[in-house]
Amino acid sequence: QQQVKQSPQSLIVQKGGISIINCAYENTAFDYFPWYQQFPGKGPALLIAIRPDVSEKKEGRFTISFNKSAKQFSLHIMDSQPGDSATYFCAARYSGAGSYQLTFGKGTKLSVIP
Amino acid sequence: DAMVIQNPRYQVTQFGKPVTLSCSQTLNHNVMYWYQQKSSQAPKLLFHYYDKDFNNEADTPDNFQSRRPNTSFCFLDIRSPGLGDAAMYLCATSPWKGGGTDTQYFGPGTRLTVL
């Protein structure tokens, strides 16, 4: 119930292409869905996030698509650049008693080749 | 800039020698979290503080302890590090507003090596 399933585990995309990472969840109590970008040796950085009552959110080249009925959401990176090469984690937030608990997907290692 | 700071960035310790990692924040968030992240894995929550209330995850080993002397600072103590404790340790913070569009904000991490 608490799992977030993320795919693919790794992704290779050519520069200028579209990168797509998919996540699925089961727990309908999750109330917010952030994506984190992590470069080697660094902490995860919040990239973009979406509320479950919104079907799409776009920030620059990054778009989240959210399908509440299917309990799925995805990250699209348009015009992928070598600098986007990183590990991406989807997460699902549960608002508990006094804290936000995040359940992370297992991560997708994205490599953008010139 | 408001941020989450972790010191040191790299820590080397010997097997069984206690080590303390520190985290500070200028975000004035009332929740602070400690995660362990091993190579190619997602972060794993160890515990968190809501103000001074400590919340331990059920599967966090007793070897890991934490202190939060004030809002800004939080420490992770590893009493007797084993080789399996070598990992990146991440501190994160969040406000608590009971919903809304906030989430956790991570520091840069401390890479712990156990010899």
Coordinates of C-alpha atoms in Angstrom, one line a residue:
Chain A
Q1 CA 0.0 0.0 0.0
Q2 CA 2.9 2.3 0.7
Q3 CA 4.9 1.6 -2.4
V4 CA 5.6 3.8 -5.3
K5 CA 6.6 1.9 -8.4
Q6 CA 9.0 3.8 -10.8
S7 CA 10.1 2.8 -14.3
P8 CA 12.4 2.6 -16.1
Q9 CA 15.3 2.0 -13.9
S10 CA 17.6 3.6 -16.4
L11 CA 17.1 5.6 -19.5
I12 CA 19.3 6.8 -22.3
V13 CA 18.1 9.6 -24.5
Q14 CA 19.8 11.6 -27.2
K15 CA 20.2 15.3 -26.8
G16 CA 17.1 17.1 -27.9
G17 CA 14.9 14.1 -27.3
I18 CA 12.0 13.6 -24.8
S19 CA 12.7 11.7 -21.5
I20 CA 9.7 10.0 -19.9
I21 CA 9.7 8.5 -16.5
N22 CA 6.6 6.8 -15.1
C23 CA 5.4 6.2 -11.5
A24 CA 2.4 4.4 -10.1
Y25 CA 1.0 4.3 -6.5
E26 CA -1.7 2.5 -4.6
N27 CA -2.4 4.5 -1.5
T28 CA -5.1 7.1 -2.2
A29 CA -4.2 8.9 1.0
F30 CA -1.1 10.4 -0.8
D31 CA -1.8 14.1 -1.2
Y32 CA 1.1 15.6 -3.1
F33 CA 3.5 14.2 -5.7
P34 CA 7.0 15.8 -5.9
W35 CA 9.8 14.8 -8.2
Y36 CA 13.4 15.1 -7.1
Q37 CA 16.6 15.4 -9.2
Q38 CA 19.8 14.1 -7.8
F39 CA 23.3 14.5 -9.2
P40 CA 26.1 12.2 -8.0
G41 CA 27.4 13.1 -4.6
K42 CA 24.6 15.7 -4.0
G43 CA 21.4 15.7 -2.1
P44 CA 18.0 15.4 -3.9
A45 CA 16.7 18.7 -5.1
L46 CA 13.0 19.4 -5.6
L47 CA 12.3 19.7 -9.3
I48 CA 8.6 20.0 -9.8
A49 CA 5.5 18.8 -7.9
I50 CA 1.8 18.4 -8.5
R51 CA -1.4 18.1 -6.5
P52 CA -3.7 15.2 -7.2
D53 CA -6.5 17.5 -8.4
V54 CA -4.4 18.8 -11.3
S55 CA -3.8 16.7 -14.4
E56 CA -0.8 18.5 -15.7
K57 CA 1.9 20.9 -14.5
K58 CA 4.6 22.5 -16.6
E59 CA 7.7 24.3 -15.5
G60 CA 10.1 25.1 -18.4
R61 CA 11.1 21.9 -20.1
F62 CA 9.7 19.7 -17.3
T63 CA 6.1 18.5 -17.2
I64 CA 4.2 16.3 -14.8
S65 CA 1.2 14.4 -16.1
F66 CA -1.1 13.0 -13.5
N67 CA -3.9 10.5 -13.9
K68 CA -5.8 10.2 -10.6
S69 CA -8.1 7.4 -11.7
A70 CA -5.2 5.2 -12.9
K71 CA -3.1 6.3 -9.9
Q72 CA -0.2 7.1 -12.2
F73 CA 2.0 10.1 -12.9
S74 CA 4.9 10.8 -15.1
L75 CA 7.7 13.2 -15.7
H76 CA 8.4 14.4 -19.2
I77 CA 11.6 16.3 -19.9
M78 CA 11.4 18.0 -23.3
D79 CA 14.5 18.9 -25.3
S80 CA 16.7 16.8 -23.0
Q81 CA 20.2 18.1 -22.4
P82 CA 23.4 16.5 -21.2
G83 CA 23.1 18.6 -18.1
D84 CA 19.9 16.8 -17.3
S85 CA 21.8 13.5 -16.7
A86 CA 21.0 12.6 -13.2
T87 CA 18.9 10.3 -11.1
Y88 CA 15.2 11.2 -10.8
F89 CA 13.1 10.1 -7.9
C90 CA 9.3 10.3 -7.9
A91 CA 7.7 10.6 -4.5
A92 CA 4.3 10.6 -2.9
R93 CA 3.6 12.6 0.1
Y94 CA 1.4 11.5 3.1
S95 CA 0.5 14.3 5.5
G96 CA 0.7 12.6 8.8
A97 CA 0.4 14.0 12.3
G98 CA 2.9 16.8 12.3
S99 CA 5.1 15.8 9.3
Y100 CA 5.1 15.1 5.6
Q101 CA 6.1 11.5 5.0
L102 CA 7.6 10.8 1.5
T103 CA 7.5 7.4 -0.2
F104 CA 10.1 7.4 -2.9
G105 CA 10.2 5.4 -6.1
K106 CA 13.5 3.5 -6.6
G107 CA 14.9 6.1 -9.0
T108 CA 15.6 6.4 -12.7
K109 CA 19.1 7.1 -13.9
L110 CA 18.9 9.3 -16.9
S111 CA 21.8 9.7 -19.3
V112 CA 21.5 12.2 -22.1
I113 CA 24.0 11.6 -24.8
P114 CA 25.2 14.4 -27.2
Chain B
D1 CA 19.7 32.2 0.9
A2 CA 17.6 30.0 3.1
M3 CA 19.0 26.5 3.1
V4 CA 19.9 23.2 4.7
I5 CA 23.5 22.8 5.6
Q6 CA 25.3 19.6 6.4
N7 CA 28.7 19.2 8.0
P8 CA 31.0 17.7 7.3
R9 CA 30.5 16.8 3.6
Y10 CA 32.8 13.8 3.9
Q11 CA 33.5 11.9 7.1
V12 CA 35.8 9.0 7.5
T13 CA 35.6 6.9 10.7
Q14 CA 36.9 3.6 11.9
F15 CA 34.9 0.5 12.5
G16 CA 33.2 1.0 16.0
K17 CA 34.3 4.6 16.5
P18 CA 31.4 6.9 17.3
V19 CA 30.7 9.6 14.8
T20 CA 28.4 12.6 14.8
L21 CA 27.0 14.3 11.7
S22 CA 25.3 17.7 11.9
C23 CA 22.6 19.5 10.0
S24 CA 21.5 23.1 10.3
Q25 CA 18.8 25.0 8.5
T26 CA 17.9 28.6 8.0
L27 CA 14.4 27.8 6.7
N28 CA 12.8 27.9 10.2
H29 CA 11.1 24.7 9.4
N30 CA 9.7 22.8 12.4
V31 CA 10.3 19.3 11.0
M32 CA 13.7 17.8 10.4
Y33 CA 14.4 14.4 8.9
W34 CA 17.4 12.1 8.7
Y35 CA 17.8 9.7 5.8
Q36 CA 20.4 7.0 4.8
Q37 CA 21.0 6.6 1.1
K38 CA 23.2 3.8 -0.2
S39 CA 24.5 3.7 -3.8
S40 CA 21.8 3.5 -6.5
Q41 CA 19.0 3.3 -3.9
A42 CA 16.3 5.7 -2.8
P43 CA 16.7 7.6 0.5
K44 CA 15.6 5.6 3.5
L45 CA 14.0 7.5 6.4
L46 CA 15.7 6.9 9.8
F47 CA 13.8 9.3 12.0
H48 CA 12.3 12.7 12.1
Y49 CA 11.6 15.5 14.6
Y50 CA 8.4 17.5 14.8
D51 CA 9.7 20.4 16.9
K52 CA 11.2 18.5 19.8
D53 CA 9.1 15.4 19.4
F54 CA 11.2 12.5 18.1
N55 CA 9.8 9.9 15.8
N56 CA 11.8 6.8 15.1
E57 CA 11.2 4.5 12.1
A58 CA 10.5 0.9 13.3
D59 CA 13.4 -0.6 11.4
T60 CA 16.0 2.0 12.3
P61 CA 18.8 0.2 14.2
D62 CA 19.5 1.3 17.8
N63 CA 23.0 2.2 16.7
F64 CA 21.5 5.4 15.2
Q65 CA 20.5 8.2 17.6
S66 CA 19.6 11.8 17.1
R67 CA 19.5 15.1 19.0
R68 CA 17.8 18.3 18.2
P69 CA 18.9 21.0 20.7
N70 CA 17.0 23.8 18.9
T71 CA 14.9 24.6 15.8
S72 CA 18.0 25.2 13.6
F73 CA 20.2 22.2 14.5
C74 CA 19.9 18.4 14.4
F75 CA 22.5 15.8 14.9
L76 CA 22.9 12.2 13.8
D77 CA 25.0 10.0 16.2
I78 CA 26.2 6.6 15.0
R79 CA 27.3 4.9 18.2
S80 CA 29.3 2.0 16.7
P81 CA 29.6 2.3 13.0
G82 CA 29.8 -0.9 11.0
L83 CA 30.9 -1.4 7.5
G84 CA 27.3 -1.6 6.5
D85 CA 26.7 2.0 7.7
A86 CA 28.9 3.5 5.0
A87 CA 26.4 5.6 3.0
M88 CA 25.3 9.1 2.2
Y89 CA 23.4 10.6 5.1
L90 CA 20.8 13.2 4.1
C91 CA 19.1 15.8 6.3
A92 CA 15.8 17.3 5.1
T93 CA 13.4 19.8 6.5
S94 CA 9.8 20.7 6.0
P95 CA 7.3 23.1 7.5
W96 CA 4.2 21.6 8.9
K97 CA 1.0 23.1 7.6
G98 CA -1.2 20.0 7.4
G99 CA -1.4 19.8 3.7
G100 CA -0.8 22.5 1.1
T101 CA 2.0 22.4 -1.4
D102 CA 5.1 22.0 0.8
T103 CA 7.4 19.0 0.8
Q104 CA 10.8 18.1 2.1
Y105 CA 13.9 20.1 1.2
F106 CA 17.2 18.2 1.3
G107 CA 20.7 19.2 2.3
P108 CA 23.8 18.2 0.2
G109 CA 24.5 15.2 2.3
T110 CA 27.4 13.8 4.3
R111 CA 29.3 10.9 2.7
L112 CA 30.4 8.5 5.5
T113 CA 33.2 6.0 4.9
V114 CA 33.9 3.3 7.5
L115 CA 37.3 1.8 7.5

